[in-house]
Coordinates of N, CA, C and O in Angstrom, one line a residue:
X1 N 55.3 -73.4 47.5 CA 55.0 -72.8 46.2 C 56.2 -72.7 45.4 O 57.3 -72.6 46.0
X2 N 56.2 -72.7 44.0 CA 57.3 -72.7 43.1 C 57.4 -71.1 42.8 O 56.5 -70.3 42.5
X3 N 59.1 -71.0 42.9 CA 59.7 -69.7 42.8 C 59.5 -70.0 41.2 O 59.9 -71.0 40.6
X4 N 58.7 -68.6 40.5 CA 58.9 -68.4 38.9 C 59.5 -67.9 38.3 O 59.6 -67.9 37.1
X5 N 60.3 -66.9 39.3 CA 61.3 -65.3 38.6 C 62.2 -66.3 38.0 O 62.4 -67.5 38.1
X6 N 62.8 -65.2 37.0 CA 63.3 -65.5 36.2 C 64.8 -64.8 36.1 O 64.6 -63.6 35.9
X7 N 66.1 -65.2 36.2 CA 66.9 -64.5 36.5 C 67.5 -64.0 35.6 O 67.8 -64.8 34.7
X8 N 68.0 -62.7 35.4 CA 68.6 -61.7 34.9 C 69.7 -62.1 33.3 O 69.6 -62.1 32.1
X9 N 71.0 -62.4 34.6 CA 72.3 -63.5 34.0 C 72.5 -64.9 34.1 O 72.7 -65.3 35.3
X10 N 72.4 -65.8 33.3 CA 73.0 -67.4 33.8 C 74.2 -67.3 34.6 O 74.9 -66.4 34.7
X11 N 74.5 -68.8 35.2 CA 75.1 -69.0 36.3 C 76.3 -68.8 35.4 O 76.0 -69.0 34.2
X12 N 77.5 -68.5 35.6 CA 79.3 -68.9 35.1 C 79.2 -69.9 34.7 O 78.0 -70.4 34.7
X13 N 80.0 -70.5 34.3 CA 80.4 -72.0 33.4 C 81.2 -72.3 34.6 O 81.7 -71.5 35.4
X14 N 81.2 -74.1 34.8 CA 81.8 -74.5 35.8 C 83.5 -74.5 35.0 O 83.9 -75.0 34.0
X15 N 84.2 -74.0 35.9 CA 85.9 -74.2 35.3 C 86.2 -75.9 36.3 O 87.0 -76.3 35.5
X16 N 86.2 -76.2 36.7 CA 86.4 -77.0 36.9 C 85.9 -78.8 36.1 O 85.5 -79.8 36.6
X17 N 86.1 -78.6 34.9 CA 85.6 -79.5 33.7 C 86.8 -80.4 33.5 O 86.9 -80.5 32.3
X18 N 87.6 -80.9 34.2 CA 88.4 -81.8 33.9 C 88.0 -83.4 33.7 O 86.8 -83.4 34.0
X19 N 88.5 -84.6 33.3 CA 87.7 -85.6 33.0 C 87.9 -86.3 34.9 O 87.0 -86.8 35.6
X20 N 89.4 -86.0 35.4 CA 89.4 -86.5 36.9 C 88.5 -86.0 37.9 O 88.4 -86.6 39.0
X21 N 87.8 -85.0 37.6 CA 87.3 -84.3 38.7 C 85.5 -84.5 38.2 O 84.7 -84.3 39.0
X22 N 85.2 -84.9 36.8 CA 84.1 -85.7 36.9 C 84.2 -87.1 37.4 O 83.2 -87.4 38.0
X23 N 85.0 -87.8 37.3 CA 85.0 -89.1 37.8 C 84.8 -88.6 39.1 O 83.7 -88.8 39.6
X24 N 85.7 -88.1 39.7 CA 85.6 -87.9 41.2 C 84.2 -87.5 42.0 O 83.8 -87.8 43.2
X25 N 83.4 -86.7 40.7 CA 81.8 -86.5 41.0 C 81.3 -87.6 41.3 O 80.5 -87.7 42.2
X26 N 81.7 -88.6 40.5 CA 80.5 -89.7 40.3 C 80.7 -90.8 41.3 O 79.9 -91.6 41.7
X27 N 81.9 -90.7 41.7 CA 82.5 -91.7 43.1 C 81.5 -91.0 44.2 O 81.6 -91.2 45.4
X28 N 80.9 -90.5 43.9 CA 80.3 -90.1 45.3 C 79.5 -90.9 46.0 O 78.6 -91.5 45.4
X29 N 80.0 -91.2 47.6 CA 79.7 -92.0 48.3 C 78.0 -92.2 48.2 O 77.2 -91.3 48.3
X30 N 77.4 -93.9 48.1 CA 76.6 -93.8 48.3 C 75.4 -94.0 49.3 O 75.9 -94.0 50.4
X31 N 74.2 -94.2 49.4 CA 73.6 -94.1 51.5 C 73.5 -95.4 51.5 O 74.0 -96.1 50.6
X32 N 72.9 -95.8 52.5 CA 71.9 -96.8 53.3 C 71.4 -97.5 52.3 O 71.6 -98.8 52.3
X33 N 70.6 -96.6 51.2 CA 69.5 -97.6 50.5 C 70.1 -98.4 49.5 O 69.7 -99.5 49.2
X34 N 71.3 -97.9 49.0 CA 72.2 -98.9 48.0 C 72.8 -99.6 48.7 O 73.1 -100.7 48.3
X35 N 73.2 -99.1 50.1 CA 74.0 -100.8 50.8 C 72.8 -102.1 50.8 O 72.9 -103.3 50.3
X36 N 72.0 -101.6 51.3 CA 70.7 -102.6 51.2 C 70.3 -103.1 50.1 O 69.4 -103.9 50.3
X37 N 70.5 -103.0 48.9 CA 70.2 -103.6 47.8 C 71.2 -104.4 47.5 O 71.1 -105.0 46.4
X38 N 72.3 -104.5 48.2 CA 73.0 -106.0 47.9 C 72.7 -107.3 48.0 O 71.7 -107.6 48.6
X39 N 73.2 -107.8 47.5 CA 72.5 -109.1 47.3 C 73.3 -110.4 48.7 O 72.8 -111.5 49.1
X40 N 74.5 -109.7 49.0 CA 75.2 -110.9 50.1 C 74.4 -110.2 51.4 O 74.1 -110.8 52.4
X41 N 74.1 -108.9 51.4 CA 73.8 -108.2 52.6 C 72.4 -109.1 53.0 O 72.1 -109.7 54.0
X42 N 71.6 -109.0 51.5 CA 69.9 -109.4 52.2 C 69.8 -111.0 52.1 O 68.7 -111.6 52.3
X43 N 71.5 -111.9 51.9 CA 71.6 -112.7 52.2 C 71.7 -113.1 53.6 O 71.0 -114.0 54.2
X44 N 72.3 -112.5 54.1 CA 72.5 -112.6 55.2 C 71.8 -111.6 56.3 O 72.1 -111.4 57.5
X45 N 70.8 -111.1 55.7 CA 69.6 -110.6 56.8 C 68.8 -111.6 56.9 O 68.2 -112.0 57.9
X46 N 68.8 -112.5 55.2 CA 67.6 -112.9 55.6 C 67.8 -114.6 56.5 O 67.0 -115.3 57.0
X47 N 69.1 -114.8 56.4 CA 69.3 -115.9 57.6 C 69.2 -115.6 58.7 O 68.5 -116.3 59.5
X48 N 69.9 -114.5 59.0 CA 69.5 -114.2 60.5 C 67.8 -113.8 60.9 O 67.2 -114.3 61.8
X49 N 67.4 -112.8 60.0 CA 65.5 -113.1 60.1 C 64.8 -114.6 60.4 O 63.9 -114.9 61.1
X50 N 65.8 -115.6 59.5 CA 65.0 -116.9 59.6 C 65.3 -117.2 60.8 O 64.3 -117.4 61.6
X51 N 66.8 -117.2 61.3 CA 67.1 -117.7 62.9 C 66.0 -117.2 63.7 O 65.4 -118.0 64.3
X52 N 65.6 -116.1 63.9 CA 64.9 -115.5 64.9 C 64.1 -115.8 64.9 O 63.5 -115.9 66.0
X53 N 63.3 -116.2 63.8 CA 61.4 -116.6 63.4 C 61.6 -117.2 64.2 O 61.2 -117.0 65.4
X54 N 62.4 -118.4 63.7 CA 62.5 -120.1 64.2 C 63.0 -120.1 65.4 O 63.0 -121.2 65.8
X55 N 63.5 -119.2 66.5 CA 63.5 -119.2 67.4 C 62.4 -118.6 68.5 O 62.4 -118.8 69.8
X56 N 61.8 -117.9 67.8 CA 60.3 -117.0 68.4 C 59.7 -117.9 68.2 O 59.1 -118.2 69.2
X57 N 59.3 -118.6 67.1 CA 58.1 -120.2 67.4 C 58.5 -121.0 68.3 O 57.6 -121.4 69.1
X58 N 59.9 -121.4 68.4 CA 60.1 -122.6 69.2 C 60.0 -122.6 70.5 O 60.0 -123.6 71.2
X59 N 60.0 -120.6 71.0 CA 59.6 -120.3 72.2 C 58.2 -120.5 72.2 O 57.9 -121.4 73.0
X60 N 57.4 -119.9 71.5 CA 56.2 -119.7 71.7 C 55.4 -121.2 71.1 O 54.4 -121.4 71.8
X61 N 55.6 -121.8 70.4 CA 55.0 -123.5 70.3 C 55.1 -124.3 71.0 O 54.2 -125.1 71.1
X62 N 56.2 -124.2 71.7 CA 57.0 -125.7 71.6 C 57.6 -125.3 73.5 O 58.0 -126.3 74.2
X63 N 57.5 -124.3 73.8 CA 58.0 -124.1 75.2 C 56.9 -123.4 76.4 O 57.3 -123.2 77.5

């Protein structure tokens, strides 16, 4: 359920407004799902996916 109160005073002003200390915000490390949207990464999953296909057929066809 959504809290609706409504608060009294606003928060303080952030003092910490310098231009280094926003950059430094925005460096923020990022997860899993942006490593995976590279493009050499899903290069090289997707060879190793193909190695494995082609080796799971050639078990299963051919042996």
């Amino acid at each position: 359920m959504l809290d609706t109160t409504t608060q009294s005073d606003p928060a303080p002003p952030d003092e910490r407004d310098t231009a280094a200390e926003r950059r430094e915000a925005a460096d923020e490390p990022r997860g899993c799902l942006f490593a995976l949207s590279q493009p050499p990464l899903m290069i090289f999953l997707a060879v190793i996916g193909g190695l494995l296909l082609m080796a799971s057929l050639h078990d299963l066809l051919l042996l």
